[in-house]
PDB file of C-alpha atoms in Angstrom:
ATOM      1  CA  UNK A  26      13.039  11.725  24.403  1.00  0.00           C
ATOM      2  CA  UNK A  27      11.125  13.818  21.781  1.00  0.00           C
ATOM      3  CA  UNK A  28       8.328  12.530  19.428  1.00  0.00           C
ATOM      4  CA  UNK A  29       5.823  14.268  17.017  1.00  0.00           C
ATOM      5  CA  UNK A  30       2.480  14.416  18.297  1.00  0.00           C
ATOM      6  CA  UNK A  31      -0.370  16.425  16.622  1.00  0.00           C
ATOM      7  CA  UNK A  32       2.316  17.737  14.002  1.00  0.00           C
ATOM      8  CA  UNK A  33       4.388  19.168  17.330  1.00  0.00           C
ATOM      9  CA  UNK A  34       7.780  17.669  18.657  1.00  0.00           C
ATOM     10  CA  UNK A  35       7.071  16.852  22.249  1.00  0.00           C
ATOM     11  CA  UNK A  36       9.332  16.170  25.249  1.00  0.00           C
ATOM     12  CA  UNK A  37       7.946  12.938  26.454  1.00  0.00           C
ATOM     13  CA  UNK A  38      10.846  11.693  28.536  1.00  0.00           C
ATOM     14  CA  UNK A  39      13.985  13.350  30.123  1.00  0.00           C
ATOM     15  CA  UNK A  40      16.974  11.657  30.891  1.00  0.00           C
ATOM     16  CA  UNK A  41      17.899  12.090  34.587  1.00  0.00           C
ATOM     17  CA  UNK A  42      21.487  13.380  35.156  1.00  0.00           C
ATOM     18  CA  UNK A  43      21.836  15.306  31.522  1.00  0.00           C
ATOM     19  CA  UNK A  44      21.767  19.029  31.376  1.00  0.00           C
ATOM     20  CA  UNK A  45      18.413  18.921  29.802  1.00  0.00           C
ATOM     21  CA  UNK A  46      17.196  17.296  33.015  1.00  0.00           C
ATOM     22  CA  UNK A  47      17.560  20.886  34.578  1.00  0.00           C
ATOM     23  CA  UNK A  48      16.022  22.845  32.348  1.00  0.00           C
ATOM     24  CA  UNK A  49      13.166  20.879  30.261  1.00  0.00           C
ATOM     25  CA  UNK A  50       9.820  19.755  31.251  1.00  0.00           C
ATOM     26  CA  UNK A  51       8.004  16.974  29.647  1.00  0.00           C
ATOM     27  CA  UNK A  52       5.231  18.439  27.505  1.00  0.00           C
ATOM     28  CA  UNK A  53       7.661  21.225  26.071  1.00  0.00           C
ATOM     29  CA  UNK A  54       7.300  21.632  22.236  1.00  0.00           C
ATOM     30  CA  UNK A  55      10.752  21.770  20.817  1.00  0.00           C
ATOM     31  CA  UNK A  56      10.597  24.109  17.777  1.00  0.00           C
ATOM     32  CA  UNK A  57      14.247  25.082  17.047  1.00  0.00           C
ATOM     33  CA  UNK A  58      17.923  23.807  17.768  1.00  0.00           C
ATOM     34  CA  UNK A  59      20.158  26.337  17.382  1.00  0.00           C
ATOM     35  CA  UNK A  60      17.907  28.514  15.226  1.00  0.00           C
ATOM     36  CA  UNK A  61      16.937  25.656  12.873  1.00  0.00           C
ATOM     37  CA  UNK A  62      13.306  24.855  12.794  1.00  0.00           C
ATOM     38  CA  UNK A  63      12.579  21.347  14.018  1.00  0.00           C
ATOM     39  CA  UNK A  64       9.381  19.836  12.070  1.00  0.00           C
ATOM     40  CA  UNK A  65       9.914  16.457  12.641  1.00  0.00           C
ATOM     41  CA  UNK A  66      12.118  13.565  14.148  1.00  0.00           C
ATOM     42  CA  UNK A  67      14.536  13.378  11.540  1.00  0.00           C
ATOM     43  CA  UNK A  68      15.586  17.037  11.543  1.00  0.00           C
ATOM     44  CA  UNK A  69      15.553  16.864  15.563  1.00  0.00           C
ATOM     45  CA  UNK A  70      17.968  13.574  15.292  1.00  0.00           C
ATOM     46  CA  UNK A  71      20.288  15.339  12.548  1.00  0.00           C
ATOM     47  CA  UNK A  72      20.716  18.736  14.392  1.00  0.00           C
ATOM     48  CA  UNK A  73      21.340  16.673  17.952  1.00  0.00           C
ATOM     49  CA  UNK A  74      23.966  14.401  16.372  1.00  0.00           C
ATOM     50  CA  UNK A  75      26.130  17.520  15.181  1.00  0.00           C
ATOM     51  CA  UNK A  76      26.653  18.290  18.634  1.00  0.00           C
ATOM     52  CA  UNK A  77      29.589  17.273  20.591  1.00  0.00           C
ATOM     53  CA  UNK A  78      30.855  17.903  23.844  1.00  0.00           C
ATOM     54  CA  UNK A  79      31.679  21.654  24.344  1.00  0.00           C
ATOM     55  CA  UNK A  80      29.143  22.793  21.983  1.00  0.00           C
ATOM     56  CA  UNK A  81      26.569  25.235  23.007  1.00  0.00           C
ATOM     57  CA  UNK A  82      22.923  24.656  22.414  1.00  0.00           C
ATOM     58  CA  UNK A  83      20.020  26.889  22.214  1.00  0.00           C
ATOM     59  CA  UNK A  84      16.734  25.078  22.212  1.00  0.00           C
ATOM     60  CA  UNK A  85      13.665  27.114  21.241  1.00  0.00           C
ATOM     61  CA  UNK A  86      10.800  25.778  23.078  1.00  0.00           C
ATOM     62  CA  UNK A  87       6.950  26.420  23.950  1.00  0.00           C
ATOM     63  CA  UNK A  88       6.039  25.694  27.292  1.00  0.00           C
ATOM     64  CA  UNK A  89       2.472  26.658  28.588  1.00  0.00           C
ATOM     65  CA  UNK A  90       1.621  28.832  25.579  1.00  0.00           C
ATOM     66  CA  UNK A  91       5.006  30.810  25.752  1.00  0.00           C
ATOM     67  CA  UNK A  92       7.775  30.814  23.479  1.00  0.00           C
ATOM     68  CA  UNK A  93      10.993  30.485  25.393  1.00  0.00           C
ATOM     69  CA  UNK A  94      14.925  30.105  24.509  1.00  0.00           C
ATOM     70  CA  UNK A  95      16.785  27.636  26.760  1.00  0.00           C
ATOM     71  CA  UNK A  96      20.532  27.503  26.260  1.00  0.00           C
ATOM     72  CA  UNK A  97      22.717  24.623  27.415  1.00  0.00           C
ATOM     73  CA  UNK A  98      26.255  23.820  27.168  1.00  0.00           C
ATOM     74  CA  UNK A  99      27.204  20.069  26.253  1.00  0.00           C
ATOM     75  CA  UNK A 100      29.620  19.088  29.054  1.00  0.00           C
ATOM     76  CA  UNK A 101      30.946  15.643  29.587  1.00  0.00           C
ATOM     77  CA  UNK A 102      28.988  13.761  32.251  1.00  0.00           C
ATOM     78  CA  UNK A 103      30.493  12.727  35.443  1.00  0.00           C
ATOM     79  CA  UNK A 104      30.232   8.921  35.749  1.00  0.00           C
ATOM     80  CA  UNK A 105      31.632   5.871  37.880  1.00  0.00           C
ATOM     81  CA  UNK A 106      31.874   3.702  35.032  1.00  0.00           C
ATOM     82  CA  UNK A 107      35.394   2.391  35.074  1.00  0.00           C
ATOM     83  CA  UNK A 108      35.034   1.502  31.561  1.00  0.00           C
ATOM     84  CA  UNK A 109      35.447   5.277  30.623  1.00  0.00           C
ATOM     85  CA  UNK A 110      38.299   6.191  32.685  1.00  0.00           C
ATOM     86  CA  UNK A 111      41.233   4.957  30.535  1.00  0.00           C
ATOM     87  CA  UNK A 112      44.092   6.857  29.257  1.00  0.00           C
ATOM     88  CA  UNK A 113      43.655   8.936  26.115  1.00  0.00           C
ATOM     89  CA  UNK A 114      39.807   9.058  26.692  1.00  0.00           C
ATOM     90  CA  UNK A 115      36.966   8.607  24.146  1.00  0.00           C
ATOM     91  CA  UNK A 116      37.028  10.969  21.143  1.00  0.00           C
ATOM     92  CA  UNK A 117      34.687  13.991  21.731  1.00  0.00           C
ATOM     93  CA  UNK A 118      32.729  12.941  18.405  1.00  0.00           C
ATOM     94  CA  UNK A 119      32.232   9.217  18.143  1.00  0.00           C
ATOM     95  CA  UNK A 120      28.949   8.776  16.756  1.00  0.00           C
ATOM     96  CA  UNK A 121      26.239  10.408  14.439  1.00  0.00           C
ATOM     97  CA  UNK A 122      28.390   9.352  11.442  1.00  0.00           C
ATOM     98  CA  UNK A 123      26.239   8.741   8.217  1.00  0.00           C
ATOM     99  CA  UNK A 124      28.230   5.712   7.423  1.00  0.00           C
ATOM    100  CA  UNK A 125      31.270   4.009   9.232  1.00  0.00           C
ATOM    101  CA  UNK A 126      32.398   0.592  10.754  1.00  0.00           C
ATOM    102  CA  UNK A 127      34.039  -0.072  14.247  1.00  0.00           C
ATOM    103  CA  UNK A 128      37.226  -2.058  14.732  1.00  0.00           C
ATOM    104  CA  UNK A 129      38.946  -3.284  17.611  1.00  0.00           C
ATOM    105  CA  UNK A 130      41.960  -1.054  18.447  1.00  0.00           C
ATOM    106  CA  UNK A 131      43.440   0.368  21.715  1.00  0.00           C
ATOM    107  CA  UNK A 132      45.009   3.722  20.277  1.00  0.00           C
ATOM    108  CA  UNK A 133      44.568   6.872  22.010  1.00  0.00           C
ATOM    109  CA  UNK A 134      42.188   9.575  20.415  1.00  0.00           C
ATOM    110  CA  UNK A 135      44.863  12.199  19.674  1.00  0.00           C
ATOM    111  CA  UNK A 136      46.316   9.430  17.264  1.00  0.00           C
ATOM    112  CA  UNK A 137      43.485   8.973  15.289  1.00  0.00           C
ATOM    113  CA  UNK A 138      43.482   9.875  11.257  1.00  0.00           C
ATOM    114  CA  UNK A 139      45.575   6.974  10.297  1.00  0.00           C
ATOM    115  CA  UNK A 140      45.083   4.479   7.548  1.00  0.00           C
ATOM    116  CA  UNK A 141      43.323   1.044   8.089  1.00  0.00           C
ATOM    117  CA  UNK A 142      44.380  -1.879   6.267  1.00  0.00           C
ATOM    118  CA  UNK A 143      42.722  -5.384   6.407  1.00  0.00           C
ATOM    119  CA  UNK A 144      44.940  -8.760   6.617  1.00  0.00           C
ATOM    120  CA  UNK A 145      45.424  -8.559   3.003  1.00  0.00           C
ATOM    121  CA  UNK A 146      47.043  -5.211   2.949  1.00  0.00           C
ATOM    122  CA  UNK A 147      44.310  -3.927   1.469  1.00  0.00           C
ATOM    123  CA  UNK A 148      43.223  -0.227   2.347  1.00  0.00           C
ATOM    124  CA  UNK A 149      39.901  -0.232   4.219  1.00  0.00           C
ATOM    125  CA  UNK A 150      39.534   3.631   5.199  1.00  0.00           C
ATOM    126  CA  UNK A 151      40.700   6.051   7.908  1.00  0.00           C
ATOM    127  CA  UNK A 152      40.553   5.739  11.727  1.00  0.00           C
ATOM    128  CA  UNK A 153      38.595   8.998  12.499  1.00  0.00           C
ATOM    129  CA  UNK A 154      37.628   8.611  16.277  1.00  0.00           C
ATOM    130  CA  UNK A 155      38.106   6.441  19.423  1.00  0.00           C
ATOM    131  CA  UNK A 156      34.681   5.215  20.517  1.00  0.00           C
ATOM    132  CA  UNK A 157      35.790   3.435  23.798  1.00  0.00           C
ATOM    133  CA  UNK A 158      38.918   1.670  25.266  1.00  0.00           C
ATOM    134  CA  UNK A 159      39.220  -0.996  22.756  1.00  0.00           C
ATOM    135  CA  UNK A 160      37.299   0.320  19.685  1.00  0.00           C
ATOM    136  CA  UNK A 161      37.783   3.108  17.003  1.00  0.00           C
ATOM    137  CA  UNK A 162      35.392   4.226  14.416  1.00  0.00           C
ATOM    138  CA  UNK A 163      36.629   4.017  10.596  1.00  0.00           C
ATOM    139  CA  UNK A 164      35.424   5.902   7.555  1.00  0.00           C
ATOM    140  CA  UNK A 165      35.442   3.665   4.991  1.00  0.00           C
ATOM    141  CA  UNK A 166      36.911   3.636   1.477  1.00  0.00           C
ATOM    142  CA  UNK A 167      33.732   4.262  -0.521  1.00  0.00           C
ATOM    143  CA  UNK A 168      32.818   7.382   1.575  1.00  0.00           C
ATOM    144  CA  UNK A 169      36.327   8.772   1.206  1.00  0.00           C
ATOM    145  CA  UNK A 170      36.390   8.279  -2.467  1.00  0.00           C
ATOM    146  CA  UNK A 171      32.940  10.026  -2.704  1.00  0.00           C
ATOM    147  CA  UNK A 172      34.375  12.714  -0.911  1.00  0.00           C
ATOM    148  CA  UNK A 173      37.205  13.234  -2.553  1.00  0.00           C
ATOM    149  CA  UNK A 174      35.476  13.418  -6.004  1.00  0.00           C
ATOM    150  CA  UNK A 175      33.185  16.250  -4.400  1.00  0.00           C
ATOM    151  CA  UNK A 176      36.336  18.215  -3.828  1.00  0.00           C
ATOM    152  CA  UNK A 177      37.549  17.370  -7.259  1.00  0.00           C
ATOM    153  CA  UNK A 178      34.622  18.577  -8.939  1.00  0.00           C
ATOM    154  CA  UNK A 179      34.389  21.565  -6.761  1.00  0.00           C
ATOM    155  CA  UNK A 180      38.054  22.630  -7.581  1.00  0.00           C
ATOM    156  CA  UNK A 181      37.451  22.572 -11.561  1.00  0.00           C
ATOM    157  CA  UNK A 182      34.755  25.012 -11.044  1.00  0.00           C
TER     158      UNK A 182
END
């Protein structure tokens, strides 16, 4: 957990069993993530939400008045949680999206990308990720329309 204190982003707690547990210390100041300055919680959260399993993370920190760079690789944590031991697995990226909704659907993560319709046959969005054994993440129609409009505008330029 990182909080702003006296204008600095400070490590206040570290979740045990995660890669950061091995390299960060409570009281470390986070100054950058992958070269991007971290002035506040919002930027910190945005940068952390960009990361998915398999990504490399380079943290700039200040510890005991020394500037250090800590390199971490995001690896899937080993777990004994039986709800995560299912065929098809969770999508590598299933959170941190700006606007989505969730539906109950038991499909493999490699089958994401298809359209989603409501019971009346109306197109609601695109299935973009598998969140759990029985839930998938949907990119809603209004977000899709906005993205297509931006692409069309940039193609005209």
